[in-house]
Amino acid sequence: MPILVLFANSLVNLLYVSADVAQLGVMTSDYCVGLYSVTFGVYVAGQFGAQGHLNPAVTIGFAAFGFFPWSQVMPYLLGQFLGAFVGAALVILHYYPHFKATKADEGNSVGIFATGPAINNPVFNFLSETIATFVFIFTFTLLNLGNFTQGLKPLIVGFLIMVVGQALGSMTGFALNSARDFSPRLAYAILPVPNKGGANWAYAWVPVLGPIAGVLLASGLQALLK
């Protein structure tokens, strides 16, 4: 999880804070999150014997319908949320001079670390996160990949997230992952980031609960069909 957040937030950070070095546009797209952050995060998790659950929504949803043991849920959730916080803290440390050089109205906002809606409508924003996560989990058969830390499966997962983001992500920035949004938002709120803006906590429930609802629906349908 720290790898996912470190890569993902660093890519977004390059788009917002003041920097003296130009980056290739292809390297700073939001869709690179799937290819770089998730893929290598899953590979790292697999090397330590984990099942590549970088996402609390996946852990909870899979456990609810018997695809993952409940006895492992709390350790996974703890690792996911703490790992995401550590990843965000590393981004703040790494880019500290650039945060210091960038005011809130110039791009130093929580959007570097967490998602936000293109149009603020909580009900439809929640539905967007739910639908996008459902499609990611069910339509692209994440439930049928087995142990998705092996071989090229992490790359497949990365491409799936890229496709979902391109197709369904523009409404909300496609969190798809409760820890990936909540923990970096918390880190931005409580750590001493210079010139920072607000954390937009009023919206925070959407990217936390929307993905959980999406995985629950996908897992439930999978269990019903099988």
PDB file of C-alpha atoms in Angstrom:
ATOM      1  CA  MET A   1       0.000   0.000   0.000  1.00  0.00           C
ATOM      2  CA  PRO A   2       2.796   2.544   0.668  1.00  0.00           C
ATOM      3  CA  ILE A   3       4.106   1.830  -2.848  1.00  0.00           C
ATOM      4  CA  LEU A   4       0.692   2.478  -4.417  1.00  0.00           C
ATOM      5  CA  VAL A   5       0.184   5.791  -2.616  1.00  0.00           C
ATOM      6  CA  LEU A   6       3.793   6.918  -3.018  1.00  0.00           C
ATOM      7  CA  PHE A   7       3.672   6.402  -6.787  1.00  0.00           C
ATOM      8  CA  ALA A   8       0.112   7.602  -7.282  1.00  0.00           C
ATOM      9  CA  ASN A   9       0.359  10.773  -5.221  1.00  0.00           C
ATOM     10  CA  SER A  10       3.781  11.597  -6.646  1.00  0.00           C
ATOM     11  CA  LEU A  11       2.388  11.435 -10.179  1.00  0.00           C
ATOM     12  CA  VAL A  12      -0.475  13.747  -9.240  1.00  0.00           C
ATOM     13  CA  ASN A  13       1.860  15.985  -7.243  1.00  0.00           C
ATOM     14  CA  LEU A  14       3.893  16.684 -10.376  1.00  0.00           C
ATOM     15  CA  LEU A  15       0.775  18.145 -11.986  1.00  0.00           C
ATOM     16  CA  TYR A  16      -0.040  20.549  -9.153  1.00  0.00           C
ATOM     17  CA  VAL A  17       2.855  21.872  -7.109  1.00  0.00           C
ATOM     18  CA  SER A  18       5.473  24.241  -8.414  1.00  0.00           C
ATOM     19  CA  ALA A  19       8.421  22.385  -9.896  1.00  0.00           C
ATOM     20  CA  ASP A  20      11.380  23.378 -12.031  1.00  0.00           C
ATOM     21  CA  VAL A  21      11.532  20.201 -14.084  1.00  0.00           C
ATOM     22  CA  ALA A  22       9.158  19.430 -16.940  1.00  0.00           C
ATOM     23  CA  GLN A  23       7.725  15.916 -17.050  1.00  0.00           C
ATOM     24  CA  LEU A  24       6.490  13.978 -20.055  1.00  0.00           C
ATOM     25  CA  GLY A  25       2.710  14.170 -20.154  1.00  0.00           C
ATOM     26  CA  VAL A  26       2.362  10.414 -20.528  1.00  0.00           C
ATOM     27  CA  MET A  27       4.160   9.938 -17.218  1.00  0.00           C
ATOM     28  CA  THR A  28       1.867  12.226 -15.226  1.00  0.00           C
ATOM     29  CA  SER A  29      -1.561  11.030 -16.315  1.00  0.00           C
ATOM     30  CA  ASP A  30      -3.992   9.863 -13.644  1.00  0.00           C
ATOM     31  CA  TYR A  31      -4.302   6.610 -15.569  1.00  0.00           C
ATOM     32  CA  CYS A  32      -0.667   5.795 -14.833  1.00  0.00           C
ATOM     33  CA  VAL A  33      -1.866   5.007 -11.313  1.00  0.00           C
ATOM     34  CA  GLY A  34      -3.160   1.677 -12.569  1.00  0.00           C
ATOM     35  CA  LEU A  35      -0.122   0.732 -14.598  1.00  0.00           C
ATOM     36  CA  TYR A  36       2.605   1.819 -12.182  1.00  0.00           C
ATOM     37  CA  SER A  37       1.205   2.149  -8.670  1.00  0.00           C
ATOM     38  CA  VAL A  38      -1.155  -0.784  -8.410  1.00  0.00           C
ATOM     39  CA  THR A  39       0.899  -3.194 -10.506  1.00  0.00           C
ATOM     40  CA  PHE A  40       4.094  -2.787  -8.508  1.00  0.00           C
ATOM     41  CA  GLY A  41       2.218  -2.499  -5.227  1.00  0.00           C
ATOM     42  CA  VAL A  42       0.638  -5.906  -5.860  1.00  0.00           C
ATOM     43  CA  TYR A  43       4.005  -7.410  -6.799  1.00  0.00           C
ATOM     44  CA  VAL A  44       5.562  -6.113  -3.574  1.00  0.00           C
ATOM     45  CA  ALA A  45       2.645  -7.399  -1.482  1.00  0.00           C
ATOM     46  CA  GLY A  46       2.950 -10.802  -3.111  1.00  0.00           C
ATOM     47  CA  GLN A  47       6.626 -11.042  -2.207  1.00  0.00           C
ATOM     48  CA  PHE A  48       5.664 -10.758   1.469  1.00  0.00           C
ATOM     49  CA  GLY A  49       3.063 -13.500   1.232  1.00  0.00           C
ATOM     50  CA  ALA A  50      -0.013 -11.268   1.044  1.00  0.00           C
ATOM     51  CA  GLN A  51      -2.778 -11.766  -1.505  1.00  0.00           C
ATOM     52  CA  GLY A  52      -2.368  -8.326  -3.046  1.00  0.00           C
ATOM     53  CA  HIS A  53      -5.392  -6.806  -1.294  1.00  0.00           C
ATOM     54  CA  LEU A  54      -4.339  -3.175  -1.406  1.00  0.00           C
ATOM     55  CA  ASN A  55      -7.996  -2.207  -1.101  1.00  0.00           C
ATOM     56  CA  PRO A  56     -10.147  -2.410   2.072  1.00  0.00           C
ATOM     57  CA  ALA A  57     -13.257  -2.577  -0.103  1.00  0.00           C
ATOM     58  CA  VAL A  58     -11.928  -5.744  -1.750  1.00  0.00           C
ATOM     59  CA  THR A  59     -10.972  -7.274   1.595  1.00  0.00           C
ATOM     60  CA  ILE A  60     -14.368  -6.538   3.183  1.00  0.00           C
ATOM     61  CA  GLY A  61     -16.420  -7.449   0.120  1.00  0.00           C
ATOM     62  CA  PHE A  62     -14.596 -10.713  -0.501  1.00  0.00           C
ATOM     63  CA  ALA A  63     -14.855 -11.708   3.176  1.00  0.00           C
ATOM     64  CA  ALA A  64     -18.579 -10.937   3.288  1.00  0.00           C
ATOM     65  CA  PHE A  65     -19.269 -13.647   0.709  1.00  0.00           C
ATOM     66  CA  GLY A  66     -16.676 -16.231   1.662  1.00  0.00           C
ATOM     67  CA  PHE A  67     -13.919 -15.371  -0.817  1.00  0.00           C
ATOM     68  CA  PHE A  68     -11.522 -14.305   1.967  1.00  0.00           C
ATOM     69  CA  PRO A  69     -11.276 -15.406   5.636  1.00  0.00           C
ATOM     70  CA  TRP A  70     -12.688 -12.991   8.217  1.00  0.00           C
ATOM     71  CA  SER A  71      -9.804 -13.815  10.552  1.00  0.00           C
ATOM     72  CA  GLN A  72      -7.450 -11.928   8.234  1.00  0.00           C
ATOM     73  CA  VAL A  73      -9.656  -8.894   7.606  1.00  0.00           C
ATOM     74  CA  MET A  74      -8.491  -6.686  10.475  1.00  0.00           C
ATOM     75  CA  PRO A  75      -4.740  -7.239   9.869  1.00  0.00           C
ATOM     76  CA  TYR A  76      -5.250  -6.452   6.188  1.00  0.00           C
ATOM     77  CA  LEU A  77      -7.285  -3.314   6.922  1.00  0.00           C
ATOM     78  CA  LEU A  78      -4.691  -2.104   9.399  1.00  0.00           C
ATOM     79  CA  GLY A  79      -1.911  -2.614   6.873  1.00  0.00           C
ATOM     80  CA  GLN A  80      -3.884  -0.925   4.098  1.00  0.00           C
ATOM     81  CA  PHE A  81      -4.831   2.224   6.007  1.00  0.00           C
ATOM     82  CA  LEU A  82      -1.484   2.599   7.787  1.00  0.00           C
ATOM     83  CA  GLY A  83       0.420   1.840   4.599  1.00  0.00           C
ATOM     84  CA  ALA A  84      -1.503   4.471   2.675  1.00  0.00           C
ATOM     85  CA  PHE A  85      -0.790   7.028   5.404  1.00  0.00           C
ATOM     86  CA  VAL A  86       2.938   6.235   5.319  1.00  0.00           C
ATOM     87  CA  GLY A  87       2.972   6.545   1.530  1.00  0.00           C
ATOM     88  CA  ALA A  88       1.310   9.965   1.712  1.00  0.00           C
ATOM     89  CA  ALA A  89       3.720  11.096   4.428  1.00  0.00           C
ATOM     90  CA  LEU A  90       6.655  10.125   2.214  1.00  0.00           C
ATOM     91  CA  VAL A  91       5.210  12.209  -0.619  1.00  0.00           C
ATOM     92  CA  ILE A  92       4.894  15.207   1.712  1.00  0.00           C
ATOM     93  CA  LEU A  93       8.488  14.765   2.870  1.00  0.00           C
ATOM     94  CA  HIS A  94       9.852  14.238  -0.640  1.00  0.00           C
ATOM     95  CA  TYR A  95       8.082  17.260  -2.131  1.00  0.00           C
ATOM     96  CA  TYR A  96       8.214  19.514   0.933  1.00  0.00           C
ATOM     97  CA  PRO A  97      10.104  22.383  -0.804  1.00  0.00           C
ATOM     98  CA  HIS A  98       7.565  22.333  -3.638  1.00  0.00           C
ATOM     99  CA  PHE A  99       4.629  22.469  -1.242  1.00  0.00           C
ATOM    100  CA  LYS A 100       6.384  25.384   0.428  1.00  0.00           C
ATOM    101  CA  ALA A 101       6.623  27.150  -2.921  1.00  0.00           C
ATOM    102  CA  THR A 102       2.971  26.522  -3.873  1.00  0.00           C
ATOM    103  CA  LYS A 103      -0.022  28.200  -2.263  1.00  0.00           C
ATOM    104  CA  ALA A 104      -3.434  26.596  -1.945  1.00  0.00           C
ATOM    105  CA  ASP A 105      -4.899  28.647  -4.803  1.00  0.00           C
ATOM    106  CA  GLU A 106      -1.944  27.647  -7.005  1.00  0.00           C
ATOM    107  CA  GLY A 107      -2.534  23.914  -6.698  1.00  0.00           C
ATOM    108  CA  ASN A 108      -1.481  22.950  -3.167  1.00  0.00           C
ATOM    109  CA  SER A 109      -4.783  21.226  -2.432  1.00  0.00           C
ATOM    110  CA  VAL A 110      -6.067  17.950  -1.059  1.00  0.00           C
ATOM    111  CA  GLY A 111      -6.657  16.899  -4.669  1.00  0.00           C
ATOM    112  CA  ILE A 112      -2.993  15.865  -4.763  1.00  0.00           C
ATOM    113  CA  PHE A 113      -3.790  13.148  -2.220  1.00  0.00           C
ATOM    114  CA  ALA A 114      -7.500  12.416  -2.433  1.00  0.00           C
ATOM    115  CA  THR A 115     -10.330  12.431  -4.948  1.00  0.00           C
ATOM    116  CA  GLY A 116     -13.017  14.996  -5.573  1.00  0.00           C
ATOM    117  CA  PRO A 117     -16.060  15.281  -7.840  1.00  0.00           C
ATOM    118  CA  ALA A 118     -16.212  17.119 -11.139  1.00  0.00           C
ATOM    119  CA  ILE A 119     -19.768  18.098 -10.140  1.00  0.00           C
ATOM    120  CA  ASN A 120     -20.534  18.022  -6.432  1.00  0.00           C
ATOM    121  CA  ASN A 121     -23.624  15.834  -6.084  1.00  0.00           C
ATOM    122  CA  PRO A 122     -23.022  13.364  -3.224  1.00  0.00           C
ATOM    123  CA  VAL A 123     -25.734  10.893  -4.235  1.00  0.00           C
ATOM    124  CA  PHE A 124     -24.567  10.614  -7.831  1.00  0.00           C
ATOM    125  CA  ASN A 125     -20.912  10.783  -6.774  1.00  0.00           C
ATOM    126  CA  PHE A 126     -21.555   7.791  -4.491  1.00  0.00           C
ATOM    127  CA  LEU A 127     -23.304   5.955  -7.323  1.00  0.00           C
ATOM    128  CA  SER A 128     -20.385   6.697  -9.649  1.00  0.00           C
ATOM    129  CA  GLU A 129     -17.864   5.214  -7.216  1.00  0.00           C
ATOM    130  CA  THR A 130     -20.128   2.225  -6.618  1.00  0.00           C
ATOM    131  CA  ILE A 131     -20.640   1.559 -10.334  1.00  0.00           C
ATOM    132  CA  ALA A 132     -16.963   1.990 -11.224  1.00  0.00           C
ATOM    133  CA  THR A 133     -15.839  -0.354  -8.450  1.00  0.00           C
ATOM    134  CA  PHE A 134     -18.529  -2.907  -9.307  1.00  0.00           C
ATOM    135  CA  VAL A 135     -17.391  -2.917 -12.935  1.00  0.00           C
ATOM    136  CA  PHE A 136     -13.753  -3.284 -11.897  1.00  0.00           C
ATOM    137  CA  ILE A 137     -14.444  -6.224  -9.592  1.00  0.00           C
ATOM    138  CA  PHE A 138     -17.149  -8.092 -11.468  1.00  0.00           C
ATOM    139  CA  THR A 139     -17.153  -7.276 -15.169  1.00  0.00           C
ATOM    140  CA  PHE A 140     -13.383  -7.629 -15.458  1.00  0.00           C
ATOM    141  CA  THR A 141     -13.456 -10.868 -13.394  1.00  0.00           C
ATOM    142  CA  LEU A 142     -11.077  -9.790 -10.622  1.00  0.00           C
ATOM    143  CA  LEU A 143     -12.866 -12.409  -8.532  1.00  0.00           C
ATOM    144  CA  ASN A 144     -11.818 -15.062 -11.049  1.00  0.00           C
ATOM    145  CA  LEU A 145      -8.114 -14.249 -11.262  1.00  0.00           C
ATOM    146  CA  GLY A 146      -7.318 -16.342  -8.206  1.00  0.00           C
ATOM    147  CA  ASN A 147      -4.134 -15.190  -6.480  1.00  0.00           C
ATOM    148  CA  PHE A 148      -3.545 -12.033  -8.493  1.00  0.00           C
ATOM    149  CA  THR A 149      -0.001 -11.494  -7.196  1.00  0.00           C
ATOM    150  CA  GLN A 150       1.444 -14.099  -9.549  1.00  0.00           C
ATOM    151  CA  GLY A 151       2.877 -13.852 -13.058  1.00  0.00           C
ATOM    152  CA  LEU A 152       1.379 -11.109 -15.194  1.00  0.00           C
ATOM    153  CA  LYS A 153      -1.799 -10.853 -13.123  1.00  0.00           C
ATOM    154  CA  PRO A 154      -0.710  -7.632 -11.331  1.00  0.00           C
ATOM    155  CA  LEU A 155      -0.162  -6.064 -14.753  1.00  0.00           C
ATOM    156  CA  ILE A 156      -3.645  -7.187 -15.783  1.00  0.00           C
ATOM    157  CA  VAL A 157      -5.086  -5.572 -12.649  1.00  0.00           C
ATOM    158  CA  GLY A 158      -3.180  -2.366 -13.457  1.00  0.00           C
ATOM    159  CA  PHE A 159      -4.591  -2.282 -16.982  1.00  0.00           C
ATOM    160  CA  LEU A 160      -8.091  -2.957 -15.656  1.00  0.00           C
ATOM    161  CA  ILE A 161      -7.859   0.052 -13.346  1.00  0.00           C
ATOM    162  CA  MET A 162      -6.595   2.180 -16.243  1.00  0.00           C
ATOM    163  CA  VAL A 163      -9.543   1.126 -18.424  1.00  0.00           C
ATOM    164  CA  VAL A 164     -12.093   1.688 -15.657  1.00  0.00           C
ATOM    165  CA  GLY A 165     -10.564   5.078 -14.935  1.00  0.00           C
ATOM    166  CA  GLN A 166     -10.747   6.121 -18.566  1.00  0.00           C
ATOM    167  CA  ALA A 167     -14.316   4.919 -18.995  1.00  0.00           C
ATOM    168  CA  LEU A 168     -15.926   5.771 -15.654  1.00  0.00           C
ATOM    169  CA  GLY A 169     -13.460   7.812 -13.635  1.00  0.00           C
ATOM    170  CA  SER A 170     -13.986  11.375 -14.773  1.00  0.00           C
ATOM    171  CA  MET A 171     -17.011  11.928 -12.502  1.00  0.00           C
ATOM    172  CA  THR A 172     -15.155  11.508  -9.216  1.00  0.00           C
ATOM    173  CA  GLY A 173     -11.501  10.818  -9.957  1.00  0.00           C
ATOM    174  CA  PHE A 174     -12.196   7.097  -9.370  1.00  0.00           C
ATOM    175  CA  ALA A 175     -10.986   6.294  -5.879  1.00  0.00           C
ATOM    176  CA  LEU A 176     -11.987   2.600  -6.171  1.00  0.00           C
ATOM    177  CA  ASN A 177     -10.104   2.174  -2.892  1.00  0.00           C
ATOM    178  CA  SER A 178     -11.182   3.448   0.532  1.00  0.00           C
ATOM    179  CA  ALA A 179      -7.686   3.520   2.063  1.00  0.00           C
ATOM    180  CA  ARG A 180      -6.108   5.135  -1.000  1.00  0.00           C
ATOM    181  CA  ASP A 181      -8.413   8.123  -0.438  1.00  0.00           C
ATOM    182  CA  PHE A 182      -8.991   8.328   3.332  1.00  0.00           C
ATOM    183  CA  SER A 183      -5.456   7.888   4.648  1.00  0.00           C
ATOM    184  CA  PRO A 184      -3.745  10.373   2.288  1.00  0.00           C
ATOM    185  CA  ARG A 185      -6.570  12.850   2.981  1.00  0.00           C
ATOM    186  CA  LEU A 186      -5.913  12.419   6.703  1.00  0.00           C
ATOM    187  CA  ALA A 187      -2.156  12.803   6.200  1.00  0.00           C
ATOM    188  CA  TYR A 188      -2.695  16.046   4.276  1.00  0.00           C
ATOM    189  CA  ALA A 189      -5.019  17.305   7.013  1.00  0.00           C
ATOM    190  CA  ILE A 190      -2.872  16.597  10.071  1.00  0.00           C
ATOM    191  CA  LEU A 191       0.722  16.734   8.851  1.00  0.00           C
ATOM    192  CA  PRO A 192       2.524  20.112   8.572  1.00  0.00           C
ATOM    193  CA  VAL A 193       2.152  20.715   4.829  1.00  0.00           C
ATOM    194  CA  PRO A 194       3.062  24.354   4.087  1.00  0.00           C
ATOM    195  CA  ASN A 195       0.434  26.564   2.428  1.00  0.00           C
ATOM    196  CA  LYS A 196      -2.123  23.754   2.269  1.00  0.00           C
ATOM    197  CA  GLY A 197      -5.819  24.085   1.595  1.00  0.00           C
ATOM    198  CA  GLY A 198      -8.717  22.286   3.265  1.00  0.00           C
ATOM    199  CA  ALA A 199      -9.156  18.513   3.326  1.00  0.00           C
ATOM    200  CA  ASN A 200     -12.804  18.553   2.106  1.00  0.00           C
ATOM    201  CA  TRP A 201     -13.984  16.117   4.772  1.00  0.00           C
ATOM    202  CA  ALA A 202     -17.607  16.704   3.766  1.00  0.00           C
ATOM    203  CA  TYR A 203     -16.945  14.636   0.645  1.00  0.00           C
ATOM    204  CA  ALA A 204     -14.701  11.999   2.243  1.00  0.00           C
ATOM    205  CA  TRP A 205     -17.494   9.471   2.906  1.00  0.00           C
ATOM    206  CA  VAL A 206     -18.122   9.019  -0.830  1.00  0.00           C
ATOM    207  CA  PRO A 207     -14.748   7.473  -1.805  1.00  0.00           C
ATOM    208  CA  VAL A 208     -14.757   5.421   1.417  1.00  0.00           C
ATOM    209  CA  LEU A 209     -18.238   3.887   1.211  1.00  0.00           C
ATOM    210  CA  GLY A 210     -18.761   3.882  -2.565  1.00  0.00           C
ATOM    211  CA  PRO A 211     -16.021   1.315  -3.299  1.00  0.00           C
ATOM    212  CA  ILE A 212     -17.179  -0.893  -0.413  1.00  0.00           C
ATOM    213  CA  ALA A 213     -20.721  -0.881  -1.819  1.00  0.00           C
ATOM    214  CA  GLY A 214     -19.384  -1.714  -5.281  1.00  0.00           C
ATOM    215  CA  VAL A 215     -17.350  -4.705  -4.095  1.00  0.00           C
ATOM    216  CA  LEU A 216     -20.210  -5.989  -1.936  1.00  0.00           C
ATOM    217  CA  LEU A 217     -22.535  -5.920  -4.948  1.00  0.00           C
ATOM    218  CA  ALA A 218     -19.967  -7.594  -7.202  1.00  0.00           C
ATOM    219  CA  SER A 219     -19.091 -10.272  -4.645  1.00  0.00           C
ATOM    220  CA  GLY A 220     -22.739 -10.922  -3.884  1.00  0.00           C
ATOM    221  CA  LEU A 221     -23.596 -11.344  -7.560  1.00  0.00           C
ATOM    222  CA  GLN A 222     -20.591 -13.608  -8.053  1.00  0.00           C
ATOM    223  CA  ALA A 223     -21.676 -15.792  -5.129  1.00  0.00           C
ATOM    224  CA  LEU A 224     -25.252 -15.902  -6.421  1.00  0.00           C
ATOM    225  CA  LEU A 225     -24.223 -16.931  -9.923  1.00  0.00           C
ATOM    226  CA  LYS A 226     -21.869 -19.639  -8.671  1.00  0.00           C
TER     227      LYS A 226
END
